[in-house]
Amino acid sequence: MDIALAVIGGTGVYRLAALEDVQTRHFDTPYGAPSGPLRIGRLGGAQVAFLARHGEGHALPPHRVNYRANLHALQQAGGRRVLALNTVGGITEGYGPRVLACPDQIIDYTWGRESTYWDGEGEALHVDFGQPYSPALRTRVLAAAQAAGVAVVDGGCYGATQGPRLETNAEIARLRRDGCDLVGMTGMPEAGLARELGLDYACLAIVANWAAGCGDATEEITLAEVLDNVAAASAGLADLVAELARNG
């Protein structure tokens, strides 16, 4: 199957409502079951595959997502370019709630996750990861955003934490000192695994709230607030994805 674009949806993005002629496909992988079925349909005149990272009912917390199976299933379906939608917290100025950002760097603070396809046999997979997001696909994402009239911040560093709890003020202060602009729980090992499979991979980060101690984050972060901000930030997402699938 010729898949123009594969999309992985994060918290608050459990489907692509604009997909037409949707087919549901289930995949078995050598790494177990993915988070759910692939929904494959047409968007922008092109074939697009969608997978909800946490499951369509958000049953999987970040540390229990089978990232290896998810990416392998997308590759099995014919996906070669992956746009990851990641719901995140904002740390630095310019990355506040309801912002969309296309980061160009990532720092991995996760632990204990299956982070490689190497199974101990053969040559270890020492992939080049200096630029963790595919530069060419990032350029196409930004061009698609401009064509669709969707504001996207170009660049930034994503700090991937373990979760599922949110971070302490001190932890976010550390991430800020390390140079992180955004914080989320699903950026790794997903990006590294995509590189091992040879997939083009880029992230579109949806800022749902200020991270602890940042911006005007003086009150407890609620799920309702997060989902409201994700919905607002995602208003132009279908147009952006359609433009990327059609011309990317």
Tab-separated table of N, CA and C in Angstrom, residues 20-178:
chain	number	residue	atom	x	y	z
A	20	GLU	N	-11.085	10.256	5.034
A	20	GLU	CA	-12.213	9.743	4.263
A	20	GLU	C	-11.928	8.315	3.790
A	21	ASP	N	-13.004	7.576	3.538
A	21	ASP	CA	-12.893	6.191	3.044
A	21	ASP	C	-11.965	5.373	3.946
A	22	VAL	N	-12.217	5.439	5.208
A	22	VAL	CA	-11.310	4.847	6.190
A	22	VAL	C	-11.434	3.327	6.214
A	23	GLN	N	-10.273	2.675	6.178
A	23	GLN	CA	-10.175	1.235	6.372
A	23	GLN	C	-9.441	0.981	7.677
A	24	THR	N	-9.856	-0.034	8.386
A	24	THR	CA	-9.207	-0.409	9.640
A	24	THR	C	-8.357	-1.644	9.412
A	25	ARG	N	-7.088	-1.542	9.786
A	25	ARG	CA	-6.187	-2.676	9.618
A	25	ARG	C	-5.485	-2.989	10.933
A	26	HIS	N	-5.395	-4.267	11.230
A	26	HIS	CA	-4.721	-4.740	12.433
A	26	HIS	C	-3.409	-5.411	12.026
A	27	PHE	N	-2.361	-5.151	12.775
A	27	PHE	CA	-1.051	-5.697	12.438
A	27	PHE	C	-0.466	-6.446	13.627
A	28	ASP	N	0.139	-7.580	13.317
A	28	ASP	CA	0.993	-8.279	14.274
A	28	ASP	C	2.430	-7.937	13.921
A	29	THR	N	3.247	-7.708	14.909
A	29	THR	CA	4.650	-7.391	14.661
A	29	THR	C	5.538	-8.329	15.463
A	30	PRO	N	6.813	-8.435	15.102
A	30	PRO	CA	7.730	-9.265	15.892
A	30	PRO	C	7.919	-8.741	17.308
A	31	TYR	N	7.399	-7.543	17.590
A	31	TYR	CA	7.620	-6.890	18.883
A	31	TYR	C	6.325	-6.788	19.686
A	32	GLY	N	5.327	-7.537	19.277
A	32	GLY	CA	4.059	-7.515	19.973
A	32	GLY	C	3.033	-6.654	19.261
A	33	ALA	N	1.965	-6.359	19.965
A	33	ALA	CA	0.861	-5.619	19.373
A	33	ALA	C	1.087	-4.114	19.484
A	34	PRO	N	0.742	-3.362	18.444
A	34	PRO	CA	0.777	-1.904	18.545
A	34	PRO	C	-0.344	-1.406	19.455
A	35	SER	N	-0.389	-0.106	19.653
A	35	SER	CA	-1.352	0.482	20.590
A	35	SER	C	-2.790	0.289	20.167
A	36	GLY	N	-3.009	0.034	18.895
A	36	GLY	CA	-4.367	-0.157	18.393
A	36	GLY	C	-4.329	-0.365	16.898
A	37	PRO	N	-5.499	-0.356	16.274
A	37	PRO	CA	-5.556	-0.545	14.822
A	37	PRO	C	-5.055	0.688	14.090
A	38	LEU	N	-4.621	0.487	12.858
A	38	LEU	CA	-4.304	1.597	11.976
A	38	LEU	C	-5.561	1.989	11.222
A	39	ARG	N	-5.850	3.269	11.212
A	39	ARG	CA	-6.960	3.805	10.431
A	39	ARG	C	-6.340	4.430	9.179
A	40	ILE	N	-6.643	3.864	8.038
A	40	ILE	CA	-6.027	4.285	6.779
A	40	ILE	C	-7.114	4.829	5.861
A	41	GLY	N	-6.921	6.064	5.413
A	41	GLY	CA	-7.892	6.689	4.540
A	41	GLY	C	-7.253	7.751	3.676
A	42	ARG	N	-8.087	8.569	3.069
A	42	ARG	CA	-7.597	9.604	2.174
A	42	ARG	C	-7.762	10.971	2.818
A	43	LEU	N	-6.714	11.789	2.667
A	43	LEU	CA	-6.708	13.147	3.180
A	43	LEU	C	-5.842	13.981	2.256
A	44	GLY	N	-6.386	15.076	1.768
A	44	GLY	CA	-5.642	15.889	0.812
A	44	GLY	C	-5.375	15.159	-0.489
A	45	GLY	N	-6.235	14.194	-0.814
A	45	GLY	CA	-6.048	13.426	-2.035
A	45	GLY	C	-4.972	12.372	-1.937
A	46	ALA	N	-4.444	12.152	-0.745
A	46	ALA	CA	-3.362	11.179	-0.560
A	46	ALA	C	-3.749	10.168	0.512
A	47	GLN	N	-3.042	9.039	0.513
A	47	GLN	CA	-3.304	7.977	1.476
A	47	GLN	C	-2.568	8.283	2.773
A	48	VAL	N	-3.300	8.314	3.881
A	48	VAL	CA	-2.733	8.637	5.188
A	48	VAL	C	-3.104	7.540	6.171
A	49	ALA	N	-2.122	7.129	6.986
A	49	ALA	CA	-2.370	6.149	8.046
A	49	ALA	C	-2.302	6.857	9.392
A	50	PHE	N	-3.219	6.512	10.282
A	50	PHE	CA	-3.243	7.134	11.611
A	50	PHE	C	-3.233	6.052	12.680
A	51	LEU	N	-2.435	6.296	13.730
A	51	LEU	CA	-2.363	5.400	14.886
A	51	LEU	C	-2.390	6.234	16.156
A	52	ALA	N	-3.283	5.905	17.069
A	52	ALA	CA	-3.333	6.584	18.369
A	52	ALA	C	-2.291	5.955	19.290
A	53	ARG	N	-1.310	6.753	19.675
A	53	ARG	CA	-0.168	6.234	20.443
A	53	ARG	C	-0.593	5.589	21.756
A	54	HIS	N	-1.550	6.188	22.439
A	54	HIS	CA	-1.983	5.687	23.745
A	54	HIS	C	-3.181	4.752	23.648
A	55	GLY	N	-3.558	4.399	22.413
A	55	GLY	CA	-4.792	3.664	22.206
A	55	GLY	C	-5.936	4.647	22.051
A	56	GLU	N	-6.970	4.254	21.344
A	56	GLU	CA	-8.058	5.175	21.043
A	56	GLU	C	-8.881	5.528	22.268
A	57	GLY	N	-8.733	4.765	23.338
A	57	GLY	CA	-9.381	5.095	24.601
A	57	GLY	C	-8.411	5.587	25.645
A	58	HIS	N	-7.217	5.932	25.230
A	58	HIS	CA	-6.129	6.378	26.102
A	58	HIS	C	-5.934	5.409	27.280
A	59	ALA	N	-5.723	4.154	26.949
A	59	ALA	CA	-5.526	3.130	27.971
A	59	ALA	C	-4.058	2.937	28.340
A	60	LEU	N	-3.151	3.479	27.528
A	60	LEU	CA	-1.724	3.211	27.721
A	60	LEU	C	-0.993	4.461	28.188
A	61	PRO	N	-0.396	4.433	29.389
A	61	PRO	CA	0.439	5.547	29.824
A	61	PRO	C	1.754	5.547	29.046
A	62	PRO	N	2.481	6.646	29.069
A	62	PRO	CA	3.678	6.776	28.217
A	62	PRO	C	4.693	5.648	28.371
A	63	HIS	N	4.929	5.176	29.602
A	63	HIS	CA	5.958	4.155	29.818
A	63	HIS	C	5.499	2.758	29.441
A	64	ARG	N	4.195	2.606	29.092
A	64	ARG	CA	3.681	1.303	28.704
A	64	ARG	C	3.364	1.222	27.206
A	65	VAL	N	3.611	2.283	26.477
A	65	VAL	CA	3.402	2.259	25.029
A	65	VAL	C	4.435	1.339	24.388
A	66	ASN	N	3.991	0.507	23.467
A	66	ASN	CA	4.911	-0.370	22.741
A	66	ASN	C	5.400	0.385	21.498
A	67	TYR	N	6.389	1.239	21.702
A	67	TYR	CA	6.883	2.095	20.621
A	67	TYR	C	7.452	1.264	19.475
A	68	ARG	N	8.116	0.178	19.784
A	68	ARG	CA	8.704	-0.661	18.725
A	68	ARG	C	7.609	-1.233	17.828
A	69	ALA	N	6.543	-1.747	18.434
A	69	ALA	CA	5.455	-2.319	17.643
A	69	ALA	C	4.742	-1.246	16.830
A	70	ASN	N	4.541	-0.070	17.419
A	70	ASN	CA	3.835	1.003	16.709
A	70	ASN	C	4.547	1.379	15.420
A	71	LEU	N	5.837	1.645	15.519
A	71	LEU	CA	6.583	2.070	14.333
A	71	LEU	C	6.720	0.941	13.330
A	72	HIS	N	6.902	-0.272	13.817
A	72	HIS	CA	7.020	-1.411	12.910
A	72	HIS	C	5.713	-1.619	12.149
A	73	ALA	N	4.577	-1.449	12.827
A	73	ALA	CA	3.284	-1.604	12.160
A	73	ALA	C	3.098	-0.545	11.080
A	74	LEU	N	3.503	0.680	11.360
A	74	LEU	CA	3.393	1.738	10.348
A	74	LEU	C	4.276	1.429	9.143
A	75	GLN	N	5.454	0.882	9.406
A	75	GLN	CA	6.335	0.498	8.305
A	75	GLN	C	5.722	-0.670	7.517
A	76	GLN	N	5.163	-1.635	8.209
A	76	GLN	CA	4.512	-2.761	7.536
A	76	GLN	C	3.378	-2.285	6.622
A	77	ALA	N	2.686	-1.232	7.054
A	77	ALA	CA	1.569	-0.703	6.266
A	77	ALA	C	2.027	0.058	5.037
A	78	GLY	N	3.319	0.339	4.968
A	78	GLY	CA	3.851	1.068	3.828
A	78	GLY	C	4.254	2.490	4.136
A	79	GLY	N	4.204	2.871	5.412
A	79	GLY	CA	4.603	4.219	5.802
A	79	GLY	C	6.111	4.394	5.752
A	80	ARG	N	6.548	5.497	5.194
A	80	ARG	CA	7.979	5.824	5.161
A	80	ARG	C	8.266	7.176	5.797
A	81	ARG	N	7.213	7.990	5.913
A	81	ARG	CA	7.343	9.290	6.564
A	81	ARG	C	6.354	9.336	7.722
A	82	VAL	N	6.840	9.727	8.890
A	82	VAL	CA	6.017	9.708	10.101
A	82	VAL	C	5.975	11.104	10.713
A	83	LEU	N	4.768	11.603	10.914
A	83	LEU	CA	4.569	12.841	11.657
A	83	LEU	C	4.034	12.464	13.030
A	84	ALA	N	4.826	12.745	14.058
A	84	ALA	CA	4.435	12.431	15.429
A	84	ALA	C	3.794	13.654	16.061
A	85	LEU	N	2.577	13.496	16.555
A	85	LEU	CA	1.905	14.551	17.304
A	85	LEU	C	2.124	14.261	18.783
A	86	ASN	N	2.783	15.173	19.472
A	86	ASN	CA	3.113	14.972	20.875
A	86	ASN	C	2.534	16.108	21.708
A	87	THR	N	1.713	15.772	22.683
A	87	THR	CA	1.167	16.765	23.594
A	87	THR	C	2.199	17.038	24.684
A	88	VAL	N	2.547	18.306	24.882
A	88	VAL	CA	3.682	18.650	25.724
A	88	VAL	C	3.348	19.819	26.638
A	89	GLY	N	4.271	20.090	27.570
A	89	GLY	CA	4.234	21.292	28.380
A	89	GLY	C	5.269	22.278	27.867
A	90	GLY	N	4.977	23.564	28.034
A	90	GLY	CA	5.907	24.597	27.594
A	90	GLY	C	6.807	25.046	28.730
A	91	ILE	N	8.074	25.254	28.408
A	91	ILE	CA	9.049	25.667	29.422
A	91	ILE	C	9.497	27.110	29.197
A	92	THR	N	9.912	27.438	27.992
A	92	THR	CA	10.482	28.752	27.727
A	92	THR	C	9.492	29.657	26.999
A	93	GLU	N	9.798	30.942	27.037
A	93	GLU	CA	8.946	31.929	26.390
A	93	GLU	C	8.793	31.604	24.907
A	94	GLY	N	7.584	31.761	24.416
A	94	GLY	CA	7.304	31.430	23.017
A	94	GLY	C	6.736	30.044	22.833
A	95	TYR	N	6.730	29.246	23.911
A	95	TYR	CA	6.216	27.877	23.846
A	95	TYR	C	5.099	27.682	24.863
A	96	GLY	N	4.195	28.655	24.923
A	96	GLY	CA	3.103	28.601	25.880
A	96	GLY	C	1.943	27.755	25.399
A	97	PRO	N	0.903	27.636	26.224
A	97	PRO	CA	-0.266	26.832	25.866
A	97	PRO	C	-0.881	27.252	24.546
A	98	ARG	N	-1.336	26.260	23.787
A	98	ARG	CA	-2.014	26.402	22.489
A	98	ARG	C	-1.053	26.727	21.347
A	99	VAL	N	0.247	26.630	21.598
A	99	VAL	CA	1.252	26.797	20.549
A	99	VAL	C	1.517	25.450	19.889
A	100	LEU	N	1.778	25.470	18.576
A	100	LEU	CA	2.302	24.312	17.861
A	100	LEU	C	3.778	24.575	17.586
A	101	ALA	N	4.603	23.586	17.808
A	101	ALA	CA	6.039	23.738	17.570
A	101	ALA	C	6.581	22.519	16.852
A	102	CYS	N	7.606	22.742	16.038
A	102	CYS	CA	8.275	21.652	15.322
A	102	CYS	C	9.722	21.620	15.806
A	103	PRO	N	9.990	20.890	16.904
A	103	PRO	CA	11.327	20.913	17.502
A	103	PRO	C	12.377	20.308	16.590
A	104	ASP	N	13.638	20.709	16.850
A	104	ASP	CA	14.741	20.161	16.060
A	104	ASP	C	15.743	19.381	16.905
A	105	GLN	N	15.535	19.364	18.230
A	105	GLN	CA	16.418	18.601	19.106
A	105	GLN	C	15.609	17.925	20.209
A	106	ILE	N	16.235	16.930	20.834
A	106	ILE	CA	15.573	16.194	21.915
A	106	ILE	C	16.625	15.724	22.918
A	107	ILE	N	16.238	15.712	24.198
A	107	ILE	CA	17.065	15.127	25.248
A	107	ILE	C	16.237	14.047	25.925
A	108	ASP	N	16.838	12.886	26.097
A	108	ASP	CA	16.132	11.716	26.611
A	108	ASP	C	16.395	11.549	28.106
A	109	TYR	N	15.350	11.714	28.919
A	109	TYR	CA	15.449	11.493	30.364
A	109	TYR	C	14.684	10.232	30.776
A	110	THR	N	14.232	9.446	29.813
A	110	THR	CA	13.458	8.246	30.140
A	110	THR	C	14.390	7.118	30.557
A	111	TRP	N	13.813	6.080	31.117
A	111	TRP	CA	14.606	4.919	31.528
A	111	TRP	C	13.718	3.670	31.470
A	112	GLY	N	14.373	2.526	31.256
A	112	GLY	CA	13.678	1.248	31.332
A	112	GLY	C	12.787	0.914	30.160
A	113	ARG	N	12.797	1.714	29.114
A	113	ARG	CA	11.948	1.453	27.957
A	113	ARG	C	12.730	0.663	26.910
A	114	GLU	N	12.021	-0.106	26.114
A	114	GLU	CA	12.659	-0.827	25.011
A	114	GLU	C	13.044	0.207	23.952
A	115	SER	N	14.332	0.511	23.869
A	115	SER	CA	14.765	1.681	23.100
A	115	SER	C	15.511	1.349	21.813
A	116	THR	N	15.575	0.052	21.462
A	116	THR	CA	16.271	-0.332	20.236
A	116	THR	C	15.652	-1.602	19.659
A	117	TYR	N	15.815	-1.772	18.349
A	117	TYR	CA	15.389	-3.016	17.705
A	117	TYR	C	16.484	-4.078	17.763
A	118	TRP	N	17.651	-3.699	18.197
A	118	TRP	CA	18.740	-4.678	18.282
A	118	TRP	C	18.409	-5.703	19.358
A	119	ASP	N	18.499	-6.971	19.016
A	119	ASP	CA	18.098	-8.043	19.925
A	119	ASP	C	19.274	-8.808	20.504
A	120	GLY	N	20.470	-8.254	20.350
A	120	GLY	CA	21.655	-8.915	20.892
A	120	GLY	C	22.389	-9.761	19.888
A	121	GLU	N	21.809	-9.928	18.699
A	121	GLU	CA	22.457	-10.712	17.656
A	121	GLU	C	22.892	-9.797	16.517
A	122	GLY	N	24.017	-10.132	15.907
A	122	GLY	CA	24.502	-9.333	14.796
A	122	GLY	C	25.117	-8.028	15.271
A	123	GLU	N	25.356	-7.137	14.326
A	123	GLU	CA	26.006	-5.871	14.629
A	123	GLU	C	25.027	-4.920	15.314
A	124	ALA	N	25.501	-4.273	16.381
A	124	ALA	CA	24.650	-3.328	17.107
A	124	ALA	C	24.277	-2.151	16.212
A	125	LEU	N	23.104	-1.581	16.465
A	125	LEU	CA	22.592	-0.497	15.636
A	125	LEU	C	23.059	0.856	16.186
A	126	HIS	N	24.215	1.313	15.704
A	126	HIS	CA	24.731	2.617	16.114
A	126	HIS	C	24.323	3.649	15.065
A	127	VAL	N	23.071	4.096	15.134
A	127	VAL	CA	22.587	5.024	14.121
A	127	VAL	C	23.023	6.447	14.452
A	128	ASP	N	23.237	7.241	13.409
A	128	ASP	CA	23.543	8.656	13.583
A	128	ASP	C	22.285	9.358	14.074
A	129	PHE	N	22.398	10.043	15.214
A	129	PHE	CA	21.224	10.666	15.813
A	129	PHE	C	21.494	12.121	16.190
A	130	GLY	N	22.511	12.703	15.556
A	130	GLY	CA	22.849	14.092	15.851
A	130	GLY	C	21.702	15.036	15.579
A	131	GLN	N	20.985	14.781	14.498
A	131	GLN	CA	19.760	15.518	14.186
A	131	GLN	C	18.607	14.528	14.319
A	132	PRO	N	17.960	14.483	15.489
A	132	PRO	CA	16.997	13.414	15.771
A	132	PRO	C	15.731	13.462	14.932
A	133	TYR	N	15.415	14.632	14.408
A	133	TYR	CA	14.260	14.760	13.527
A	133	TYR	C	14.760	14.980	12.111
A	134	SER	N	14.177	14.284	11.162
A	134	SER	CA	14.647	14.332	9.780
A	134	SER	C	14.548	15.766	9.247
A	135	PRO	N	15.683	16.394	8.908
A	135	PRO	CA	15.650	17.791	8.463
A	135	PRO	C	14.742	18.026	7.261
A	136	ALA	N	14.762	17.124	6.290
A	136	ALA	CA	13.937	17.321	5.099
A	136	ALA	C	12.454	17.280	5.442
A	137	LEU	N	12.053	16.362	6.327
A	137	LEU	CA	10.639	16.279	6.692
A	137	LEU	C	10.242	17.480	7.543
A	138	ARG	N	11.114	17.931	8.425
A	138	ARG	CA	10.830	19.148	9.197
A	138	ARG	C	10.569	20.316	8.252
A	139	THR	N	11.396	20.460	7.238
A	139	THR	CA	11.219	21.545	6.270
A	139	THR	C	9.863	21.443	5.596
A	140	ARG	N	9.449	20.226	5.254
A	140	ARG	CA	8.158	20.022	4.601
A	140	ARG	C	7.007	20.322	5.556
A	141	VAL	N	7.170	19.964	6.819
A	141	VAL	CA	6.125	20.259	7.806
A	141	VAL	C	5.930	21.764	7.930
A	142	LEU	N	7.024	22.502	8.020
A	142	LEU	CA	6.943	23.951	8.155
A	142	LEU	C	6.346	24.597	6.901
A	143	ALA	N	6.708	24.070	5.737
A	143	ALA	CA	6.149	24.594	4.482
A	143	ALA	C	4.655	24.300	4.402
A	144	ALA	N	4.250	23.106	4.846
A	144	ALA	CA	2.835	22.746	4.837
A	144	ALA	C	2.047	23.628	5.790
A	145	ALA	N	2.635	23.930	6.950
A	145	ALA	CA	1.972	24.805	7.913
A	145	ALA	C	1.752	26.189	7.318
A	146	GLN	N	2.772	26.699	6.653
A	146	GLN	CA	2.654	28.029	6.043
A	146	GLN	C	1.579	28.030	4.959
A	147	ALA	N	1.573	26.994	4.130
A	147	ALA	CA	0.591	26.911	3.052
A	147	ALA	C	-0.828	26.783	3.596
A	148	ALA	N	-0.959	26.115	4.744
A	148	ALA	CA	-2.280	25.908	5.339
A	148	ALA	C	-2.700	27.062	6.240
A	149	GLY	N	-1.806	28.038	6.429
A	149	GLY	CA	-2.125	29.164	7.288
A	149	GLY	C	-2.137	28.824	8.762
A	150	VAL	N	-1.315	27.846	9.153
A	150	VAL	CA	-1.243	27.403	10.546
A	150	VAL	C	0.086	27.866	11.141
A	151	ALA	N	0.038	28.579	12.243
A	151	ALA	CA	1.252	29.084	12.885
A	151	ALA	C	1.979	27.956	13.607
A	152	VAL	N	3.256	27.756	13.282
A	152	VAL	CA	4.086	26.739	13.916
A	152	VAL	C	5.431	27.355	14.267
A	153	VAL	N	5.874	27.179	15.485
A	153	VAL	CA	7.186	27.659	15.907
A	153	VAL	C	8.248	26.716	15.358
A	154	ASP	N	9.235	27.274	14.701
A	154	ASP	CA	10.313	26.501	14.075
A	154	ASP	C	11.436	26.288	15.068
A	155	GLY	N	11.647	25.036	15.485
A	155	GLY	CA	12.771	24.692	16.341
A	155	GLY	C	12.386	24.558	17.802
A	156	GLY	N	13.389	24.252	18.598
A	156	GLY	CA	13.200	24.029	20.021
A	156	GLY	C	13.687	22.652	20.419
A	157	CYS	N	13.941	22.497	21.704
A	157	CYS	CA	14.436	21.227	22.243
A	157	CYS	C	13.366	20.588	23.119
A	158	TYR	N	13.077	19.344	22.828
A	158	TYR	CA	12.065	18.555	23.537
A	158	TYR	C	12.773	17.716	24.604
A	159	GLY	N	12.367	17.866	25.846
A	159	GLY	CA	12.870	17.016	26.926
A	159	GLY	C	11.886	15.893	27.179
A	160	ALA	N	12.315	14.646	26.972
A	160	ALA	CA	11.431	13.485	27.127
A	160	ALA	C	11.614	12.885	28.513
A	161	THR	N	10.580	12.986	29.356
A	161	THR	CA	10.644	12.467	30.717
A	161	THR	C	9.866	11.158	30.823
A	162	GLN	N	10.045	10.490	31.959
A	162	GLN	CA	9.517	9.143	32.105
A	162	GLN	C	8.009	9.097	32.304
A	163	GLY	N	7.461	10.009	33.122
A	163	GLY	CA	6.048	9.935	33.424
A	163	GLY	C	5.721	8.672	34.225
A	164	PRO	N	4.438	8.360	34.419
A	164	PRO	CA	3.307	9.134	33.926
A	164	PRO	C	2.978	10.373	34.755
A	165	ARG	N	3.617	10.534	35.913
A	165	ARG	CA	3.361	11.742	36.699
A	165	ARG	C	3.965	12.957	35.997
A	166	LEU	N	3.424	14.125	36.314
A	166	LEU	CA	4.032	15.352	35.822
A	166	LEU	C	5.275	15.674	36.645
A	167	GLU	N	6.074	16.597	36.153
A	167	GLU	CA	7.380	16.863	36.733
A	167	GLU	C	7.289	17.847	37.908
A	168	THR	N	8.296	17.819	38.761
A	168	THR	CA	8.403	18.793	39.842
A	168	THR	C	8.965	20.107	39.301
A	169	ASN	N	8.784	21.179	40.089
A	169	ASN	CA	9.374	22.464	39.706
A	169	ASN	C	10.874	22.346	39.514
A	170	ALA	N	11.537	21.586	40.406
A	170	ALA	CA	12.991	21.439	40.321
A	170	ALA	C	13.401	20.673	39.066
A	171	GLU	N	12.623	19.669	38.702
A	171	GLU	CA	12.943	18.912	37.492
A	171	GLU	C	12.810	19.788	36.249
A	172	ILE	N	11.765	20.606	36.208
A	172	ILE	CA	11.605	21.501	35.064
A	172	ILE	C	12.711	22.548	35.050
A	173	ALA	N	13.119	23.038	36.217
A	173	ALA	CA	14.240	23.984	36.273
A	173	ALA	C	15.500	23.349	35.709
A	174	ARG	N	15.686	22.069	35.993
A	174	ARG	CA	16.841	21.349	35.438
A	174	ARG	C	16.738	21.262	33.921
A	175	LEU	N	15.546	20.925	33.421
A	175	LEU	CA	15.365	20.835	31.970
A	175	LEU	C	15.639	22.180	31.306
A	176	ARG	N	15.195	23.260	31.954
A	176	ARG	CA	15.456	24.589	31.401
A	176	ARG	C	16.965	24.848	31.339
A	177	ARG	N	17.675	24.503	32.402
A	177	ARG	CA	19.138	24.692	32.403
A	177	ARG	C	19.799	23.854	31.314
A	178	ASP	N	19.218	22.684	31.028
A	178	ASP	CA	19.765	21.808	29.990
A	178	ASP	C	19.453	22.305	28.580
